[in-house]
PDB file of C-alpha atoms in Angstrom:
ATOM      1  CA  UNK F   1     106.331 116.691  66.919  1.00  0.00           C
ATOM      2  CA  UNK F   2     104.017 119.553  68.123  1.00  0.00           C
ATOM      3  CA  UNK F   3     101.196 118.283  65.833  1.00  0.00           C
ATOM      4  CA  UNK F   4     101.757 115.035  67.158  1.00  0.00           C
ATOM      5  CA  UNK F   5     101.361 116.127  70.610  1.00  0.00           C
ATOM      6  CA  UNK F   6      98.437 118.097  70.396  1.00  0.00           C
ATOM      7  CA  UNK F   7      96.238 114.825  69.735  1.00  0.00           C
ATOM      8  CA  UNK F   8      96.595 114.737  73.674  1.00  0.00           C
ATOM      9  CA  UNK F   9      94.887 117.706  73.856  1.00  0.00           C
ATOM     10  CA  UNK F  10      91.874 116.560  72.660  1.00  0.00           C
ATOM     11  CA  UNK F  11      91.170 113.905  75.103  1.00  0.00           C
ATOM     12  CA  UNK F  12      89.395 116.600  77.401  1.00  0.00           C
ATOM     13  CA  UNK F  13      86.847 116.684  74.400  1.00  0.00           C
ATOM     14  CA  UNK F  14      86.903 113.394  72.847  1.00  0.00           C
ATOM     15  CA  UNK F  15      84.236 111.905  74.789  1.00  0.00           C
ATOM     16  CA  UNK F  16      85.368 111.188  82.405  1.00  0.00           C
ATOM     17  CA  UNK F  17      87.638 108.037  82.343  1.00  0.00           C
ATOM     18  CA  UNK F  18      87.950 105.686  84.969  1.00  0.00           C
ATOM     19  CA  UNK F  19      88.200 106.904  88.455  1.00  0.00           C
ATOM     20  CA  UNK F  20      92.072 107.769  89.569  1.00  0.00           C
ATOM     21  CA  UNK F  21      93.031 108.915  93.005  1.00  0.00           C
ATOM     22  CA  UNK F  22      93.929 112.133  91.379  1.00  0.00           C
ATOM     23  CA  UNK F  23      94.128 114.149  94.492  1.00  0.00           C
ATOM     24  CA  UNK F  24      98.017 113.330  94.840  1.00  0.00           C
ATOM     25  CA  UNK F  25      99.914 113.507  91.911  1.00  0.00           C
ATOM     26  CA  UNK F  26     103.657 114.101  91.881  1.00  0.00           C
ATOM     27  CA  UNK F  27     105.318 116.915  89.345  1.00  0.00           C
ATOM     28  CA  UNK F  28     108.847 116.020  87.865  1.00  0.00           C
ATOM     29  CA  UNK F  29     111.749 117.924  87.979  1.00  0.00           C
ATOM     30  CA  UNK F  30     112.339 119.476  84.609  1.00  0.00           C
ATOM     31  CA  UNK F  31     115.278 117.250  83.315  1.00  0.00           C
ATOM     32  CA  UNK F  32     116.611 117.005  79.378  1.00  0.00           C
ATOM     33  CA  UNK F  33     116.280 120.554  78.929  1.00  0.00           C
ATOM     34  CA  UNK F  34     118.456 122.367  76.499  1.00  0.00           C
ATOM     35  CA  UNK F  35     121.604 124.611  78.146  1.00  0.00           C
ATOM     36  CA  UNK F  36     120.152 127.812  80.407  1.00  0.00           C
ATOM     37  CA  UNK F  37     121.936 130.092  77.377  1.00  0.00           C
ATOM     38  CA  UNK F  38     120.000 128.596  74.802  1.00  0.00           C
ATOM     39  CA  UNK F  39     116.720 128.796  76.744  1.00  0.00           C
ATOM     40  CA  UNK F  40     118.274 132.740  77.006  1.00  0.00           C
ATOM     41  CA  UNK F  41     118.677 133.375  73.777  1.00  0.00           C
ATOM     42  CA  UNK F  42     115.827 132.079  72.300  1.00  0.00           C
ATOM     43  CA  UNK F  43     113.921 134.125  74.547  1.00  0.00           C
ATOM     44  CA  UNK F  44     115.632 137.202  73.892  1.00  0.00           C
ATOM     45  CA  UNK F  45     115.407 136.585  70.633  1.00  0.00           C
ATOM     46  CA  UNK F  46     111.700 136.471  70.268  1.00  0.00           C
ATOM     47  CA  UNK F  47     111.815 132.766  68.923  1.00  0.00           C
ATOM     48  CA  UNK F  48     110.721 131.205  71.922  1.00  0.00           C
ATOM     49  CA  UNK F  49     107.360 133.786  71.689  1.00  0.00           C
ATOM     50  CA  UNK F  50     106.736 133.306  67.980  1.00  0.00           C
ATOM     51  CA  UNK F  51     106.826 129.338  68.432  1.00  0.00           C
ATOM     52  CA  UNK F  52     104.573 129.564  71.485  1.00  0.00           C
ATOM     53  CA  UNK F  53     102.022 131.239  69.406  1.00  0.00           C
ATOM     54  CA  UNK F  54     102.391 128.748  66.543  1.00  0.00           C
ATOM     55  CA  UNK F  55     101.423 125.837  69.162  1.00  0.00           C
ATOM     56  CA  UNK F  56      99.229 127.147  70.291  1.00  0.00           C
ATOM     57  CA  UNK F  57      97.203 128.169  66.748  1.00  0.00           C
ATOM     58  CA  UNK F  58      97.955 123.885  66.484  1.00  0.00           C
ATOM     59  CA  UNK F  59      96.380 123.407  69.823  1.00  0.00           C
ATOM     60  CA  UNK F  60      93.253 125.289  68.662  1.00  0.00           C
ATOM     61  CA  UNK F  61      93.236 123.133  65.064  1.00  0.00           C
ATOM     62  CA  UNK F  62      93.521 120.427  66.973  1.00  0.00           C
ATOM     63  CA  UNK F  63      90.826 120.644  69.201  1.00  0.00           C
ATOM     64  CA  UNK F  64      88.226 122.264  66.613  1.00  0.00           C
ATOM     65  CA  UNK F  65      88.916 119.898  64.422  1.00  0.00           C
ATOM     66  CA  UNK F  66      87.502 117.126  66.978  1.00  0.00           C
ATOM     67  CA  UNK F  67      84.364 119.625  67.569  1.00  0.00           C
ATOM     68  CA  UNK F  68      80.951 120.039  65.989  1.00  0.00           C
ATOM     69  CA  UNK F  69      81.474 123.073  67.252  1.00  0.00           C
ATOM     70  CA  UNK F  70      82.455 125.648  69.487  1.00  0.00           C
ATOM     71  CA  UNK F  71      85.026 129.075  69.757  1.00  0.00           C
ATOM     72  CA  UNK F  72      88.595 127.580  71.462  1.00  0.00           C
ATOM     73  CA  UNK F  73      91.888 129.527  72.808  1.00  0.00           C
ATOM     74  CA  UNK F  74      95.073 127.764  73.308  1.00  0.00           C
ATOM     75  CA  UNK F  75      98.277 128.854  75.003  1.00  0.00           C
ATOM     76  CA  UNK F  76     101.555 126.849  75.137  1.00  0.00           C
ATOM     77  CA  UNK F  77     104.511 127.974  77.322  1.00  0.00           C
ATOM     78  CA  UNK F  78     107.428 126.608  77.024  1.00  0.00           C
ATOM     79  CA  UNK F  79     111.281 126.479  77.743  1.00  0.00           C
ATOM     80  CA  UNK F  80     113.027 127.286  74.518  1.00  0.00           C
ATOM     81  CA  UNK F  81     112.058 126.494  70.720  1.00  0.00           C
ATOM     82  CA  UNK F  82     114.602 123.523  71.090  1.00  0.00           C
ATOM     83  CA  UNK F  83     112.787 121.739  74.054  1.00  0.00           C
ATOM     84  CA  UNK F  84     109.500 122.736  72.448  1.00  0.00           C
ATOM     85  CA  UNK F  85     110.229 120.346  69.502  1.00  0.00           C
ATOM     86  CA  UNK F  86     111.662 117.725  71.398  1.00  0.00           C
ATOM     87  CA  UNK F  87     108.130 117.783  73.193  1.00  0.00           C
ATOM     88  CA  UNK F  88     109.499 119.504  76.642  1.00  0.00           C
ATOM     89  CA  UNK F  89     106.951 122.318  77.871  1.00  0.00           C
ATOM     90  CA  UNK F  90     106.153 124.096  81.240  1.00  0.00           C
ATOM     91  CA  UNK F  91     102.078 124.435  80.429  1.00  0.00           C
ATOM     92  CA  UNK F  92      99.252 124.268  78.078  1.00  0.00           C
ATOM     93  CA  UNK F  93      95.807 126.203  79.123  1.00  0.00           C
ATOM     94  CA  UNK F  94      93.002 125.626  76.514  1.00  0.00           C
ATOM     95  CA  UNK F  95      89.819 127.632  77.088  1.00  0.00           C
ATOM     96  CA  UNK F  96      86.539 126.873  75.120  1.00  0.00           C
ATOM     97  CA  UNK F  97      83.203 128.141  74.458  1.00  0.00           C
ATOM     98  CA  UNK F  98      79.625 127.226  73.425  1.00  0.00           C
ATOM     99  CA  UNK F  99      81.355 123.668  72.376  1.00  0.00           C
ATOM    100  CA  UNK F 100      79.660 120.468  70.927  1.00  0.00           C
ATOM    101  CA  UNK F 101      80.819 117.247  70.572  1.00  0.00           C
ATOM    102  CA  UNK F 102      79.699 113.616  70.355  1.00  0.00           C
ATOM    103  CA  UNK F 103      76.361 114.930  70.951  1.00  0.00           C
ATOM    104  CA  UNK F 104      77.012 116.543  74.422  1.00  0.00           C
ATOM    105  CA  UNK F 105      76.718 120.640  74.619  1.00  0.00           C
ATOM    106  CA  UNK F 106      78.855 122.299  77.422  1.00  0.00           C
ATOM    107  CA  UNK F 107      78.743 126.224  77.686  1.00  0.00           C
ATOM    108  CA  UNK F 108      82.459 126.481  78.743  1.00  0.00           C
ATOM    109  CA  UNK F 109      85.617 124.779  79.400  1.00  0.00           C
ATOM    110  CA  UNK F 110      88.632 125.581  81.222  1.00  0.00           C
ATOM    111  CA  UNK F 111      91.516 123.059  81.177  1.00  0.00           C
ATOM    112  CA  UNK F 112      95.542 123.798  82.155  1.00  0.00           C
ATOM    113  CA  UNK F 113      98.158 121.650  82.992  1.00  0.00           C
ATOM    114  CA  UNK F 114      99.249 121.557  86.904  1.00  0.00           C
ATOM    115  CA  UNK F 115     102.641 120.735  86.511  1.00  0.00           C
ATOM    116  CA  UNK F 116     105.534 123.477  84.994  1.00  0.00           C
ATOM    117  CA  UNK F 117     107.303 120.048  83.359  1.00  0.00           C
ATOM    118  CA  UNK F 118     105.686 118.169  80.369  1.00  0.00           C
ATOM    119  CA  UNK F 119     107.315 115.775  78.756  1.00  0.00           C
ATOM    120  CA  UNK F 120     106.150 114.120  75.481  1.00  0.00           C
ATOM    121  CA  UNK F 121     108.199 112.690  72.642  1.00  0.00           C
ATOM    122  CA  UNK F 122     107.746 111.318  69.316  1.00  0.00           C
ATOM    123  CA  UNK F 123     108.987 107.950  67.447  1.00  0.00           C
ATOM    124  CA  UNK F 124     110.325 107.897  63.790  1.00  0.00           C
ATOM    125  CA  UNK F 125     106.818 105.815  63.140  1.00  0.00           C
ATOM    126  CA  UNK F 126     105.455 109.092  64.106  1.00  0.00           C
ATOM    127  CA  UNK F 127     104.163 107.087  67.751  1.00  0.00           C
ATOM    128  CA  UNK F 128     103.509 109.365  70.920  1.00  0.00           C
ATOM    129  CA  UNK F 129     105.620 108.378  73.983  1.00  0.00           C
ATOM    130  CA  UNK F 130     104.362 109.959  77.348  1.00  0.00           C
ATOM    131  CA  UNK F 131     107.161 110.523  79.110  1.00  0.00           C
ATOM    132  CA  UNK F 132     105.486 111.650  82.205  1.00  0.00           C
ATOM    133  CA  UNK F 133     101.443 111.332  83.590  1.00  0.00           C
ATOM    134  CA  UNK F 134     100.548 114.928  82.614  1.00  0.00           C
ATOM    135  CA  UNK F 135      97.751 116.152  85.352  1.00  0.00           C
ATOM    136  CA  UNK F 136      95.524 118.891  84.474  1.00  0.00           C
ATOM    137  CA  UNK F 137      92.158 121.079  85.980  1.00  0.00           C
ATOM    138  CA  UNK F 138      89.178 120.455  84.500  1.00  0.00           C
ATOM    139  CA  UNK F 139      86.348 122.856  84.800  1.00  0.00           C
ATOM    140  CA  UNK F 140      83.113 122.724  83.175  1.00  0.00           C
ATOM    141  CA  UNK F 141      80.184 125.035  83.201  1.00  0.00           C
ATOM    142  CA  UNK F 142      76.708 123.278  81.746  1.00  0.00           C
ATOM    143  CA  UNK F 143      73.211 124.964  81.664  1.00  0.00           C
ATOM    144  CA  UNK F 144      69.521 124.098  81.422  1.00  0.00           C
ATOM    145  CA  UNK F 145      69.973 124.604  77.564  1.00  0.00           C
ATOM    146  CA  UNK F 146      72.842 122.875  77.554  1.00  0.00           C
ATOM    147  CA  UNK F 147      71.523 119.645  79.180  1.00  0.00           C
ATOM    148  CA  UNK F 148      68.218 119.813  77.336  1.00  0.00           C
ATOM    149  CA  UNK F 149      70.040 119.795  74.124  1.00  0.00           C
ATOM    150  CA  UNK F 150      72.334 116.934  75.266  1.00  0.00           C
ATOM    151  CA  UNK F 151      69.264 114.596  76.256  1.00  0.00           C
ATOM    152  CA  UNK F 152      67.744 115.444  72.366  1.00  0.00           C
ATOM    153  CA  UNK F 153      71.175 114.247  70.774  1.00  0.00           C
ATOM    154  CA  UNK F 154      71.042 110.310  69.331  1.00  0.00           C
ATOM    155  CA  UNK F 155      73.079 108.754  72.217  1.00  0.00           C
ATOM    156  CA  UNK F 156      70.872 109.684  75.146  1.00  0.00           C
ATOM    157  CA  UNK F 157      67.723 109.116  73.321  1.00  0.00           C
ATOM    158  CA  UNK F 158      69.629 105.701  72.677  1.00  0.00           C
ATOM    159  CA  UNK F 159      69.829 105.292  76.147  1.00  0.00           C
ATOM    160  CA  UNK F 160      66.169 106.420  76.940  1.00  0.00           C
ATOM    161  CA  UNK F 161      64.780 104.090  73.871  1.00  0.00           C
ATOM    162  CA  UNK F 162      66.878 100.744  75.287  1.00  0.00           C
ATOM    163  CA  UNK F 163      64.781 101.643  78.537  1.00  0.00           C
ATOM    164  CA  UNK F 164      61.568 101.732  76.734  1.00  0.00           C
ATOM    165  CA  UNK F 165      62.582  98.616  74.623  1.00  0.00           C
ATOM    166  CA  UNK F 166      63.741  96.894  77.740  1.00  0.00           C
ATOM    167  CA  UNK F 167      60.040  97.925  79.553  1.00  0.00           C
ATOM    168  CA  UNK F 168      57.873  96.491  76.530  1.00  0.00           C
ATOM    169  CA  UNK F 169      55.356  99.419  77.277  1.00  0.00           C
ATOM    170  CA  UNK F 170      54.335  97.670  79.731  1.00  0.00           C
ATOM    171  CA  UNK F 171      55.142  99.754  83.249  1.00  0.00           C
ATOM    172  CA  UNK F 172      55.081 102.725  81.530  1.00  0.00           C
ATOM    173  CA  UNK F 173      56.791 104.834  78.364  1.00  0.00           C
ATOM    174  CA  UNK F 174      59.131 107.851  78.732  1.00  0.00           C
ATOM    175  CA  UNK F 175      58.409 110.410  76.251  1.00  0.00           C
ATOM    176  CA  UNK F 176      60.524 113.564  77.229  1.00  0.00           C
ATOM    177  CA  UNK F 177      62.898 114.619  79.567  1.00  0.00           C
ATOM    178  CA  UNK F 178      63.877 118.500  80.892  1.00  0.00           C
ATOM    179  CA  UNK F 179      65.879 120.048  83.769  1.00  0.00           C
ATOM    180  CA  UNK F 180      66.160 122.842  85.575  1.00  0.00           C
ATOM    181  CA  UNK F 181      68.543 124.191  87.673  1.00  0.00           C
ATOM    182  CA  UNK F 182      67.204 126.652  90.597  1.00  0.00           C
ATOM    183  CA  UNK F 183      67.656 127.331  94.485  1.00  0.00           C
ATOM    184  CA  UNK F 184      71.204 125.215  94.375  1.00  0.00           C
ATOM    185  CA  UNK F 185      68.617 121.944  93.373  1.00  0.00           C
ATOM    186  CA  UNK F 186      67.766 120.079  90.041  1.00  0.00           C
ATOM    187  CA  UNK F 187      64.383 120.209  88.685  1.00  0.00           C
ATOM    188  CA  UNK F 188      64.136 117.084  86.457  1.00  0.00           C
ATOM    189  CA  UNK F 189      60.721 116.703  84.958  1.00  0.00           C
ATOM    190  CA  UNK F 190      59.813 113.246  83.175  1.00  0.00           C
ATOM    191  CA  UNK F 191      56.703 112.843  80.788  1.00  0.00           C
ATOM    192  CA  UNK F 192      55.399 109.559  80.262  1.00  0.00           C
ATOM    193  CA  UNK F 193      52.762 107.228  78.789  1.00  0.00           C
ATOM    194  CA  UNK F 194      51.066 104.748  80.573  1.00  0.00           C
ATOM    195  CA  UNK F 195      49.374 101.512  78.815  1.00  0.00           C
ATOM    196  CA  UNK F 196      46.390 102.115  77.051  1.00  0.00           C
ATOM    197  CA  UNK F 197      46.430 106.313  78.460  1.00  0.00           C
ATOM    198  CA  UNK F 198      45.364 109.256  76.237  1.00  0.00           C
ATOM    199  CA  UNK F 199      47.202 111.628  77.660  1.00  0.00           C
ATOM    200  CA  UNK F 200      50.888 112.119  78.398  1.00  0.00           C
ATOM    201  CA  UNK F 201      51.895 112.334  82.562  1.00  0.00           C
ATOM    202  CA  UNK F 202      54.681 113.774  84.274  1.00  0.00           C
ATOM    203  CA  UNK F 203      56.881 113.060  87.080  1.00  0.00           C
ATOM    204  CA  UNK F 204      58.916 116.271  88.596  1.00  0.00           C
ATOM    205  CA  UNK F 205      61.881 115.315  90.585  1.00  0.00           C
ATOM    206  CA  UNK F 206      63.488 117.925  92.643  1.00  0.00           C
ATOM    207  CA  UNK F 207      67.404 117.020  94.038  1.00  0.00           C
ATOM    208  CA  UNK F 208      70.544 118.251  95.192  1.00  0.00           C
ATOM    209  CA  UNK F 209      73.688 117.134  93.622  1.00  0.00           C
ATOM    210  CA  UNK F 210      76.748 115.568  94.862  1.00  0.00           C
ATOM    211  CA  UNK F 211      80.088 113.474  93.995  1.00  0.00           C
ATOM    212  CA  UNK F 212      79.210 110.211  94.773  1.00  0.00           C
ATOM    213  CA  UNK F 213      82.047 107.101  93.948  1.00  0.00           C
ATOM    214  CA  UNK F 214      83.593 109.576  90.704  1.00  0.00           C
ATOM    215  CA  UNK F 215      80.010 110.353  89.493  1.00  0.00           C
ATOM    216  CA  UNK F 216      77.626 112.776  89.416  1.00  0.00           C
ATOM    217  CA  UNK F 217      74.382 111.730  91.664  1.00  0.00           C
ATOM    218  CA  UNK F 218      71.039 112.886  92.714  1.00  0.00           C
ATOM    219  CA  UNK F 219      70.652 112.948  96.898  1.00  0.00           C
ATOM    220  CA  UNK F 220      67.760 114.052  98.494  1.00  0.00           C
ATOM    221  CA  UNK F 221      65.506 113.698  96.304  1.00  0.00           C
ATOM    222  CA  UNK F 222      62.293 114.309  96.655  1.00  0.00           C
ATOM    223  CA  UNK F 223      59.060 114.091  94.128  1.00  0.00           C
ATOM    224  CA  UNK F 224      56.759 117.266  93.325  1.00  0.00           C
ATOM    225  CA  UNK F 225      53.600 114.653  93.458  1.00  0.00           C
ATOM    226  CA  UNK F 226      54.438 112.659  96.545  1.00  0.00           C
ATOM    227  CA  UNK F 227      51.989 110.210  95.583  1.00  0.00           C
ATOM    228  CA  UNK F 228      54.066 108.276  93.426  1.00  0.00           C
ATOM    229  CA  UNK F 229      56.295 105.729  95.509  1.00  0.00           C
ATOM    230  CA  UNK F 230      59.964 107.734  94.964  1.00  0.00           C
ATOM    231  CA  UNK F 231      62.065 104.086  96.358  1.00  0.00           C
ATOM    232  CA  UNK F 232      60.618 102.642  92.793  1.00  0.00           C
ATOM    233  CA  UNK F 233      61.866 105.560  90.712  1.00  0.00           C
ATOM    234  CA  UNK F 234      65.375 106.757  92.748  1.00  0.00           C
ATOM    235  CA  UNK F 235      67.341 104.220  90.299  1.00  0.00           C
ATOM    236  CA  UNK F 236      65.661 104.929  86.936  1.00  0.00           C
ATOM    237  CA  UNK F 237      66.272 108.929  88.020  1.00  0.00           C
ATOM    238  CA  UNK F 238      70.024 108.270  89.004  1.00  0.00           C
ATOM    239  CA  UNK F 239      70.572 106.361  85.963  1.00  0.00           C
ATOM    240  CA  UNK F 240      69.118 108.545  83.276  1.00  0.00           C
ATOM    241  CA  UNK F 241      70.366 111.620  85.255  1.00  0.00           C
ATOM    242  CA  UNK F 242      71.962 113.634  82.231  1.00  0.00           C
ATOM    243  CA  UNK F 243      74.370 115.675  84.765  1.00  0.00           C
ATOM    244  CA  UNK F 244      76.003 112.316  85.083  1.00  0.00           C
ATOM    245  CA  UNK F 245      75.603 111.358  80.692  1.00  0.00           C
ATOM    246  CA  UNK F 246      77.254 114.980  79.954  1.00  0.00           C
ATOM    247  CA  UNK F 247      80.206 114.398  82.198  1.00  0.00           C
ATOM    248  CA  UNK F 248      81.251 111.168  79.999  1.00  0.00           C
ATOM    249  CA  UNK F 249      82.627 114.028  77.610  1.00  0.00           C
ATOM    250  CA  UNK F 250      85.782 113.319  79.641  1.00  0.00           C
ATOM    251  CA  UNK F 251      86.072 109.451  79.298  1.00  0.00           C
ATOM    252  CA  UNK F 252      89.327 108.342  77.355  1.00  0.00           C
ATOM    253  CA  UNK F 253      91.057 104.657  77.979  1.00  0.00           C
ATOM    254  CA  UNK F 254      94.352 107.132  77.514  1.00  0.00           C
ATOM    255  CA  UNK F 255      93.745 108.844  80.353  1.00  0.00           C
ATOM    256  CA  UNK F 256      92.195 109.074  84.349  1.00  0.00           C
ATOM    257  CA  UNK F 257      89.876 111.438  86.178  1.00  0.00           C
ATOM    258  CA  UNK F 258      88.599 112.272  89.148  1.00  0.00           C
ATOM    259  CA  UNK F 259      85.492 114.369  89.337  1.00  0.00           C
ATOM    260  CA  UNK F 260      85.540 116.734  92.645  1.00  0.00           C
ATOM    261  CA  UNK F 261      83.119 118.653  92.973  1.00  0.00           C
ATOM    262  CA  UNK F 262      79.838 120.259  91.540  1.00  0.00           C
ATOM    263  CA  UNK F 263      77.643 123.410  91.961  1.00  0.00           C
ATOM    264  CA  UNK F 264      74.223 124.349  91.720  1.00  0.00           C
ATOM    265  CA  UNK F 265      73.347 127.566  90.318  1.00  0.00           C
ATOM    266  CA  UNK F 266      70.266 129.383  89.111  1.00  0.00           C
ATOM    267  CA  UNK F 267      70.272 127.909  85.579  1.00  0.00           C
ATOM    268  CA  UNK F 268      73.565 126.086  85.137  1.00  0.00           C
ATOM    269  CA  UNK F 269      75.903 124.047  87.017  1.00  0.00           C
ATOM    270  CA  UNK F 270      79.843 123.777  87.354  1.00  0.00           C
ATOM    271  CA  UNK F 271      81.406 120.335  87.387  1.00  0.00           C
ATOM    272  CA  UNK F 272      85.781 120.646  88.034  1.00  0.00           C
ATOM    273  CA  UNK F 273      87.946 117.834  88.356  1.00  0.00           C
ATOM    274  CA  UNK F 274      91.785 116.652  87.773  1.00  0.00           C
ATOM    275  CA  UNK F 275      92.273 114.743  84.713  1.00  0.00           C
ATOM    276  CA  UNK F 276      95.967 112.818  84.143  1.00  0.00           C
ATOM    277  CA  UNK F 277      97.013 111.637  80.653  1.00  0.00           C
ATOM    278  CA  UNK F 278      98.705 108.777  81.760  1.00  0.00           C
ATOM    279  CA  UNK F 279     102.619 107.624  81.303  1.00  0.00           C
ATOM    280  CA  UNK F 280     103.375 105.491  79.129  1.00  0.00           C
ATOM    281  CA  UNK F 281     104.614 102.233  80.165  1.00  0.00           C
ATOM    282  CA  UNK F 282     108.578 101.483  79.032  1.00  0.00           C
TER     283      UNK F 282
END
């Protein structure tokens, strides 16, 4: 079952989901568990420890295996090695560093389950059955190089060619994109190419960030060259913001999340949230 299960796991890498009021969730009682003296026993018999460490060597396979790449640690508690394979655990925390994956770079990730009652079972078909919404932190750390790398991969330069492709060349061309993160603010700087121009010009955005309806948004904002007129630009910096394109890491039709709250720092930022892998319906 355990290898089953860990599939679950990789939903906090597989690519935030749609908004959830996550801020109240309710935690089960533990219920189906095996008798107290066979939870005893198999913890005084050093059972309980070894298959702990097993799951959590499959939680790490699991999760790497979905990676370009990146260093993981797992580590599965549970109640006894009974309840473990019948899918019953207290908590799974799953660390990772330097990780890659569908083209988005993050320099850590924490992740741990906020309940002390999981509950997941599997079919003869081999078919996961959530017995209960499973909630769990979500913290993210991302810096400059981590964003700068993100907005090279294919799908944001997707998103930055449908722009250009959707413009004609005819307002003007966006060539390269680059952050920086300084002072609590975001430094975005924007090269372009205007009809018929030699040379390359920039735009240099500086804003603070905030949660704004589940997303990740630029407020205050305010333009280096305060020539340009900012009302005109505001939406094409909000939606190529890559803060916002990085955070989609989390997106999963399987389960909800609500972003909380992130945190400007000389040269990265910290993004933490509540994701629930959702119950399945009877």
């Amino acid at each position: 079952m355990m290898k089953k299960l860990l599939i679950l796991t990789v939903i906090l890498l597989a690519g935030l989901a749609g908004n959830c009021s996550c801020d109240e969730y309710k935690c089960p009682a533990p219920y189906d568990l095996t008798s107290e003296t066979s939870r005893f026993f198999s913890g005084v018999t050093g059972q309980n420890f070894l298959a702990e460490k097993i799951a959590g060597k499959l939680i790490k396979k699991a999760v790497q295996k979905n990676l370009t790449s990146g260093d993981v640690s797992a580590d599965l508690k549970s109640y006894s090695v009974r309840d473990l394979k019948a899918g019953r655990f207290k908590s799974i925390e799953i660390k990772g560093k330097n990780l890659v994956g569908q083209g988005i770079y993050v320099s850590s990730m924490e992740a741990k389950t906020l309940c002390d009652f999981n509950y997941i079972v599997e079919n003869k078909k081999g078919d996961l059955t959530v017995k209960e919404d499973m909630p769990m932190s979500v913290k993210l750390v991302i810096t400059e190089s981590d964003v700068d790398k993100t907005m090279a991969s294919s799908g944001y330069q997707s998103m930055i060619d449908e722009i250009n492709k959707s413009w004609g060349g005819e307002i003007f061309r966006i060539d390269s994109t680059k952050v920086k993160f300084q002072n609590g603010k975001m430094y975005f700087q924007l090269k372009y190419s205007l009809p018929f121009a030699r040379k390359t010009a920039e735009i240099v955005s500086v804003s603070s960030l905030s949660v704004v309806n589940g997303k990740i948004a630029l407020s205050d904002t305010k333009l280096l060259d305060g020539n340009r007129n900012l009302s005109k630009l505001l939406s094409l910096l909000n939606y190529i913001n890559p803060l916002d394109f990085s955070a989609k890491i989390l997106e999963n039709k399987d389960a909800n999340f609500k972003l909380k709250n992130v945190k400007t720092l000389d040269g990265r930022v910290e993004v933490d949230g509540v994701i629930i892998v959702l119950k399945d319906k009877d």
